[in-house]
Amino acid sequence: MVVPGLDFLLVTRLAVLRGRSAALQATLGIATGVAAWGVAGFFGIRTLFIAAPWLYLALKIGGGLYLITIGVKLFISSWHSTAEPTEPAATTQARSSHFRAGLLTNLANPKAPVFISSLFAAAMPRHAPIHLGLACVAAMFAVAVAWFALVTLLLSLERVSALFLRCRRWVDRCAGLAFMALGMRFVTERAPN
């Protein structure tokens, strides 16, 4: 969770550019995605991907295309935008779009289900009771919320956000390139055997 990745980039941008509320909404979306992958991992998504490799391929390509799209939008907007409001009006649409962005960014990463299912395969007893698996999923959800809430609180501080805003165009360009590169990698890499 702590290793910076796509979820971290999203929360960082939202915390600085849109404020705490937007970043916390995305945090809930990310944590929901983590929980979804956790439930799927516990109930055997790795087995499903082995039995039907085309599902993994579809997830990789779909997720990769989503990330490429986000990256292109970020990169292009970095050349055109001068300033963005820091905290939009707290509308239901804005809240749901930030939550959806967090959820989709997490679900679009095809490495997440492989990592989580491998974690369950390595750490859980073979016939683990359902309550143990669900407790692990709840712990994963709590860790995601705690970590990204901490990131949000730190990055929405005035000094930190002022520094980010001074470097914003370059940060957006680098983030856009990172999203595009990861998306291209997901679309083009070979499935593991």
PDB file of C-alpha atoms in Angstrom:
ATOM      1  CA  MET A   1       0.000   0.000   0.000  1.00  0.00           C
ATOM      2  CA  VAL A   2       2.831   2.369   0.905  1.00  0.00           C
ATOM      3  CA  VAL A   3       4.728   1.963  -2.379  1.00  0.00           C
ATOM      4  CA  PRO A   4       3.788   4.950  -4.561  1.00  0.00           C
ATOM      5  CA  GLY A   5       1.737   3.906  -7.545  1.00  0.00           C
ATOM      6  CA  LEU A   6      -1.311   4.968  -9.481  1.00  0.00           C
ATOM      7  CA  ASP A   7      -3.537   5.245  -6.403  1.00  0.00           C
ATOM      8  CA  PHE A   8      -0.924   7.429  -4.711  1.00  0.00           C
ATOM      9  CA  LEU A   9      -0.685   9.705  -7.752  1.00  0.00           C
ATOM     10  CA  LEU A  10      -4.450  10.145  -7.842  1.00  0.00           C
ATOM     11  CA  VAL A  11      -4.734  10.955  -4.133  1.00  0.00           C
ATOM     12  CA  THR A  12      -1.768  13.329  -4.358  1.00  0.00           C
ATOM     13  CA  ARG A  13      -3.268  15.329  -7.210  1.00  0.00           C
ATOM     14  CA  LEU A  14      -6.709  15.481  -5.650  1.00  0.00           C
ATOM     15  CA  ALA A  15      -5.410  16.461  -2.200  1.00  0.00           C
ATOM     16  CA  VAL A  16      -3.437  19.360  -3.611  1.00  0.00           C
ATOM     17  CA  LEU A  17      -5.710  20.523  -6.425  1.00  0.00           C
ATOM     18  CA  ARG A  18      -9.192  19.680  -5.163  1.00  0.00           C
ATOM     19  CA  GLY A  19      -8.721  19.559  -1.406  1.00  0.00           C
ATOM     20  CA  ARG A  20      -9.149  17.053   1.362  1.00  0.00           C
ATOM     21  CA  SER A  21     -12.758  16.200   0.648  1.00  0.00           C
ATOM     22  CA  ALA A  22     -12.069  15.127  -2.942  1.00  0.00           C
ATOM     23  CA  ALA A  23      -8.989  13.110  -1.966  1.00  0.00           C
ATOM     24  CA  LEU A  24     -10.864  11.396   0.857  1.00  0.00           C
ATOM     25  CA  GLN A  25     -13.666  10.471  -1.556  1.00  0.00           C
ATOM     26  CA  ALA A  26     -11.058   8.940  -3.885  1.00  0.00           C
ATOM     27  CA  THR A  27      -9.545   7.190  -0.850  1.00  0.00           C
ATOM     28  CA  LEU A  28     -12.875   5.497  -0.183  1.00  0.00           C
ATOM     29  CA  GLY A  29     -13.031   4.456  -3.849  1.00  0.00           C
ATOM     30  CA  ILE A  30      -9.507   3.036  -3.700  1.00  0.00           C
ATOM     31  CA  ALA A  31     -10.254   1.174  -0.464  1.00  0.00           C
ATOM     32  CA  THR A  32     -13.444  -0.216  -2.001  1.00  0.00           C
ATOM     33  CA  GLY A  33     -11.385  -1.467  -4.958  1.00  0.00           C
ATOM     34  CA  VAL A  34      -8.872  -3.037  -2.555  1.00  0.00           C
ATOM     35  CA  ALA A  35     -11.738  -4.738  -0.708  1.00  0.00           C
ATOM     36  CA  ALA A  36     -13.236  -5.982  -3.987  1.00  0.00           C
ATOM     37  CA  TRP A  37      -9.888  -7.457  -5.028  1.00  0.00           C
ATOM     38  CA  GLY A  38      -9.506  -8.877  -1.511  1.00  0.00           C
ATOM     39  CA  VAL A  39     -12.860 -10.669  -1.663  1.00  0.00           C
ATOM     40  CA  ALA A  40     -12.079 -11.898  -5.168  1.00  0.00           C
ATOM     41  CA  GLY A  41      -8.605 -13.001  -4.054  1.00  0.00           C
ATOM     42  CA  PHE A  42      -9.941 -14.892  -1.081  1.00  0.00           C
ATOM     43  CA  PHE A  43     -12.534 -16.678  -3.168  1.00  0.00           C
ATOM     44  CA  GLY A  44     -10.030 -17.686  -5.828  1.00  0.00           C
ATOM     45  CA  ILE A  45      -9.658 -15.148  -8.621  1.00  0.00           C
ATOM     46  CA  ARG A  46      -6.172 -16.515  -9.267  1.00  0.00           C
ATOM     47  CA  THR A  47      -7.711 -19.899  -9.981  1.00  0.00           C
ATOM     48  CA  LEU A  48     -10.248 -18.255 -12.264  1.00  0.00           C
ATOM     49  CA  PHE A  49      -7.505 -16.421 -14.166  1.00  0.00           C
ATOM     50  CA  ILE A  50      -5.593 -19.691 -14.578  1.00  0.00           C
ATOM     51  CA  ALA A  51      -8.730 -21.488 -15.800  1.00  0.00           C
ATOM     52  CA  ALA A  52      -9.758 -18.621 -18.113  1.00  0.00           C
ATOM     53  CA  PRO A  53      -6.653 -16.656 -19.091  1.00  0.00           C
ATOM     54  CA  TRP A  54      -8.707 -14.507 -21.450  1.00  0.00           C
ATOM     55  CA  LEU A  55     -10.317 -12.876 -18.375  1.00  0.00           C
ATOM     56  CA  TYR A  56      -6.918 -11.761 -17.135  1.00  0.00           C
ATOM     57  CA  LEU A  57      -6.049 -10.569 -20.637  1.00  0.00           C
ATOM     58  CA  ALA A  58      -9.321  -8.610 -20.843  1.00  0.00           C
ATOM     59  CA  LEU A  59      -8.628  -7.009 -17.456  1.00  0.00           C
ATOM     60  CA  LYS A  60      -5.088  -6.116 -18.499  1.00  0.00           C
ATOM     61  CA  ILE A  61      -6.127  -4.567 -21.797  1.00  0.00           C
ATOM     62  CA  GLY A  62      -9.171  -2.758 -20.400  1.00  0.00           C
ATOM     63  CA  GLY A  63      -7.234  -1.473 -17.418  1.00  0.00           C
ATOM     64  CA  GLY A  64      -4.304  -0.469 -19.601  1.00  0.00           C
ATOM     65  CA  LEU A  65      -6.546   1.476 -21.986  1.00  0.00           C
ATOM     66  CA  TYR A  66      -8.199   3.251 -19.053  1.00  0.00           C
ATOM     67  CA  LEU A  67      -4.785   4.250 -17.661  1.00  0.00           C
ATOM     68  CA  ILE A  68      -3.594   5.433 -21.076  1.00  0.00           C
ATOM     69  CA  THR A  69      -6.708   7.603 -21.397  1.00  0.00           C
ATOM     70  CA  ILE A  70      -6.158   9.143 -17.951  1.00  0.00           C
ATOM     71  CA  GLY A  71      -2.486   9.730 -18.756  1.00  0.00           C
ATOM     72  CA  VAL A  72      -3.235  11.416 -22.081  1.00  0.00           C
ATOM     73  CA  LYS A  73      -5.796  13.707 -20.431  1.00  0.00           C
ATOM     74  CA  LEU A  74      -3.333  14.641 -17.677  1.00  0.00           C
ATOM     75  CA  PHE A  75      -0.506  15.270 -20.120  1.00  0.00           C
ATOM     76  CA  ILE A  76      -2.593  17.386 -22.496  1.00  0.00           C
ATOM     77  CA  SER A  77      -4.185  19.399 -19.691  1.00  0.00           C
ATOM     78  CA  SER A  78      -0.737  20.185 -18.267  1.00  0.00           C
ATOM     79  CA  TRP A  79       0.005  22.237 -21.390  1.00  0.00           C
ATOM     80  CA  HIS A  80      -3.275  24.153 -21.359  1.00  0.00           C
ATOM     81  CA  SER A  81      -4.360  24.761 -17.799  1.00  0.00           C
ATOM     82  CA  THR A  82      -3.065  27.610 -15.724  1.00  0.00           C
ATOM     83  CA  ALA A  83      -4.988  27.186 -12.503  1.00  0.00           C
ATOM     84  CA  GLU A  84      -7.606  24.871 -11.140  1.00  0.00           C
ATOM     85  CA  PRO A  85      -9.894  25.614  -8.239  1.00  0.00           C
ATOM     86  CA  THR A  86      -8.693  23.956  -5.061  1.00  0.00           C
ATOM     87  CA  GLU A  87     -12.062  22.922  -3.644  1.00  0.00           C
ATOM     88  CA  PRO A  88     -15.092  22.682  -5.903  1.00  0.00           C
ATOM     89  CA  ALA A  89     -18.575  22.956  -4.514  1.00  0.00           C
ATOM     90  CA  ALA A  90     -19.361  19.773  -2.628  1.00  0.00           C
ATOM     91  CA  THR A  91     -21.924  18.404  -5.023  1.00  0.00           C
ATOM     92  CA  THR A  92     -23.045  14.821  -5.171  1.00  0.00           C
ATOM     93  CA  GLN A  93     -21.701  14.622  -8.727  1.00  0.00           C
ATOM     94  CA  ALA A  94     -18.226  15.834  -7.663  1.00  0.00           C
ATOM     95  CA  ARG A  95     -18.126  13.410  -4.722  1.00  0.00           C
ATOM     96  CA  SER A  96     -19.236  10.471  -6.817  1.00  0.00           C
ATOM     97  CA  SER A  97     -16.759  11.285  -9.594  1.00  0.00           C
ATOM     98  CA  HIS A  98     -13.850  11.371  -7.125  1.00  0.00           C
ATOM     99  CA  PHE A  99     -15.007   8.106  -5.552  1.00  0.00           C
ATOM    100  CA  ARG A 100     -15.397   6.573  -9.030  1.00  0.00           C
ATOM    101  CA  ALA A 101     -11.926   7.797 -10.076  1.00  0.00           C
ATOM    102  CA  GLY A 102     -10.401   6.124  -7.013  1.00  0.00           C
ATOM    103  CA  LEU A 103     -12.336   2.912  -7.565  1.00  0.00           C
ATOM    104  CA  LEU A 104     -11.566   2.690 -11.292  1.00  0.00           C
ATOM    105  CA  THR A 105      -7.893   3.560 -10.837  1.00  0.00           C
ATOM    106  CA  ASN A 106      -7.541   0.736  -8.346  1.00  0.00           C
ATOM    107  CA  LEU A 107      -9.603  -1.765 -10.335  1.00  0.00           C
ATOM    108  CA  ALA A 108      -7.793  -0.881 -13.582  1.00  0.00           C
ATOM    109  CA  ASN A 109      -4.471  -2.102 -12.213  1.00  0.00           C
ATOM    110  CA  PRO A 110      -4.185  -5.763 -13.295  1.00  0.00           C
ATOM    111  CA  LYS A 111      -1.309  -6.297 -10.872  1.00  0.00           C
ATOM    112  CA  ALA A 112      -3.665  -5.859  -7.896  1.00  0.00           C
ATOM    113  CA  PRO A 113      -5.638  -9.111  -8.277  1.00  0.00           C
ATOM    114  CA  VAL A 114      -2.496 -11.123  -8.944  1.00  0.00           C
ATOM    115  CA  PHE A 115      -0.739  -9.627  -5.911  1.00  0.00           C
ATOM    116  CA  ILE A 116      -3.719 -10.039  -3.589  1.00  0.00           C
ATOM    117  CA  SER A 117      -4.552 -13.574  -4.686  1.00  0.00           C
ATOM    118  CA  SER A 118      -0.879 -14.534  -4.301  1.00  0.00           C
ATOM    119  CA  LEU A 119      -0.901 -12.994  -0.830  1.00  0.00           C
ATOM    120  CA  PHE A 120      -3.932 -15.088   0.129  1.00  0.00           C
ATOM    121  CA  ALA A 121      -2.407 -18.216  -1.418  1.00  0.00           C
ATOM    122  CA  ALA A 122       0.837 -17.754   0.520  1.00  0.00           C
ATOM    123  CA  ALA A 123      -0.514 -16.555   3.859  1.00  0.00           C
ATOM    124  CA  MET A 124      -3.892 -18.226   4.378  1.00  0.00           C
ATOM    125  CA  PRO A 125      -4.451 -21.814   5.432  1.00  0.00           C
ATOM    126  CA  ARG A 126      -5.798 -24.018   2.660  1.00  0.00           C
ATOM    127  CA  HIS A 127      -9.310 -24.299   4.094  1.00  0.00           C
ATOM    128  CA  ALA A 128      -9.512 -20.932   5.820  1.00  0.00           C
ATOM    129  CA  PRO A 129     -12.905 -20.130   7.307  1.00  0.00           C
ATOM    130  CA  ILE A 130     -14.895 -17.390   5.595  1.00  0.00           C
ATOM    131  CA  HIS A 131     -14.776 -15.162   8.674  1.00  0.00           C
ATOM    132  CA  LEU A 132     -10.947 -15.201   8.574  1.00  0.00           C
ATOM    133  CA  GLY A 133     -10.910 -14.214   4.898  1.00  0.00           C
ATOM    134  CA  LEU A 134     -13.437 -11.438   5.443  1.00  0.00           C
ATOM    135  CA  ALA A 135     -11.460 -10.192   8.456  1.00  0.00           C
ATOM    136  CA  CYS A 136      -8.373  -9.979   6.216  1.00  0.00           C
ATOM    137  CA  VAL A 137     -10.369  -8.058   3.602  1.00  0.00           C
ATOM    138  CA  ALA A 138     -11.634  -5.673   6.298  1.00  0.00           C
ATOM    139  CA  ALA A 139      -8.039  -5.161   7.469  1.00  0.00           C
ATOM    140  CA  MET A 140      -6.943  -4.429   3.882  1.00  0.00           C
ATOM    141  CA  PHE A 141      -9.775  -1.878   3.550  1.00  0.00           C
ATOM    142  CA  ALA A 142      -8.790  -0.237   6.854  1.00  0.00           C
ATOM    143  CA  VAL A 143      -5.102  -0.064   5.900  1.00  0.00           C
ATOM    144  CA  ALA A 144      -5.979   1.546   2.541  1.00  0.00           C
ATOM    145  CA  VAL A 145      -8.235   4.130   4.194  1.00  0.00           C
ATOM    146  CA  ALA A 146      -5.690   4.905   6.923  1.00  0.00           C
ATOM    147  CA  TRP A 147      -2.729   5.225   4.547  1.00  0.00           C
ATOM    148  CA  PHE A 148      -4.417   7.353   1.911  1.00  0.00           C
ATOM    149  CA  ALA A 149      -6.159   9.503   4.546  1.00  0.00           C
ATOM    150  CA  LEU A 150      -2.734  10.216   6.037  1.00  0.00           C
ATOM    151  CA  VAL A 151      -1.366  11.046   2.581  1.00  0.00           C
ATOM    152  CA  THR A 152      -4.371  13.318   2.017  1.00  0.00           C
ATOM    153  CA  LEU A 153      -3.909  15.144   5.315  1.00  0.00           C
ATOM    154  CA  LEU A 154      -0.203  15.721   4.713  1.00  0.00           C
ATOM    155  CA  LEU A 155      -0.499  16.779   1.088  1.00  0.00           C
ATOM    156  CA  SER A 156      -3.388  19.146   1.687  1.00  0.00           C
ATOM    157  CA  LEU A 157      -1.308  21.233   4.109  1.00  0.00           C
ATOM    158  CA  GLU A 158      -0.729  24.754   2.780  1.00  0.00           C
ATOM    159  CA  ARG A 159       3.064  24.522   2.531  1.00  0.00           C
ATOM    160  CA  VAL A 160       3.006  21.187   0.752  1.00  0.00           C
ATOM    161  CA  SER A 161       0.238  22.137  -1.660  1.00  0.00           C
ATOM    162  CA  ALA A 162       1.973  25.472  -2.431  1.00  0.00           C
ATOM    163  CA  LEU A 163       5.129  23.590  -3.406  1.00  0.00           C
ATOM    164  CA  PHE A 164       3.117  21.163  -5.497  1.00  0.00           C
ATOM    165  CA  LEU A 165       1.269  24.001  -7.254  1.00  0.00           C
ATOM    166  CA  ARG A 166       4.583  25.658  -8.196  1.00  0.00           C
ATOM    167  CA  CYS A 167       5.676  22.401  -9.847  1.00  0.00           C
ATOM    168  CA  ARG A 168       2.193  21.335 -10.973  1.00  0.00           C
ATOM    169  CA  ARG A 169       2.673  21.379 -14.741  1.00  0.00           C
ATOM    170  CA  TRP A 170       5.758  19.193 -14.513  1.00  0.00           C
ATOM    171  CA  VAL A 171       4.174  16.894 -11.953  1.00  0.00           C
ATOM    172  CA  ASP A 172       1.110  16.509 -14.212  1.00  0.00           C
ATOM    173  CA  ARG A 173       3.310  15.802 -17.226  1.00  0.00           C
ATOM    174  CA  CYS A 174       5.317  13.194 -15.317  1.00  0.00           C
ATOM    175  CA  ALA A 175       2.146  11.651 -13.858  1.00  0.00           C
ATOM    176  CA  GLY A 176       0.528  11.595 -17.310  1.00  0.00           C
ATOM    177  CA  LEU A 177       3.573   9.899 -18.801  1.00  0.00           C
ATOM    178  CA  ALA A 178       3.652   7.402 -15.916  1.00  0.00           C
ATOM    179  CA  PHE A 179      -0.036   6.532 -16.389  1.00  0.00           C
ATOM    180  CA  MET A 180       0.492   6.142 -20.171  1.00  0.00           C
ATOM    181  CA  ALA A 181       3.634   4.036 -19.707  1.00  0.00           C
ATOM    182  CA  LEU A 182       1.977   1.711 -17.204  1.00  0.00           C
ATOM    183  CA  GLY A 183      -1.101   1.459 -19.415  1.00  0.00           C
ATOM    184  CA  MET A 184       1.055   0.574 -22.421  1.00  0.00           C
ATOM    185  CA  ARG A 185       2.946  -1.955 -20.329  1.00  0.00           C
ATOM    186  CA  PHE A 186      -0.295  -3.600 -19.199  1.00  0.00           C
ATOM    187  CA  VAL A 187      -1.637  -3.729 -22.761  1.00  0.00           C
ATOM    188  CA  THR A 188       1.550  -5.082 -24.338  1.00  0.00           C
ATOM    189  CA  GLU A 189       3.151  -7.378 -21.754  1.00  0.00           C
ATOM    190  CA  ARG A 190       2.703 -11.110 -22.029  1.00  0.00           C
ATOM    191  CA  ALA A 191       0.495 -12.883 -19.524  1.00  0.00           C
ATOM    192  CA  PRO A 192       2.391 -14.862 -16.873  1.00  0.00           C
ATOM    193  CA  ASN A 193       2.411 -18.619 -17.325  1.00  0.00           C
TER     194      ASN A 193
END
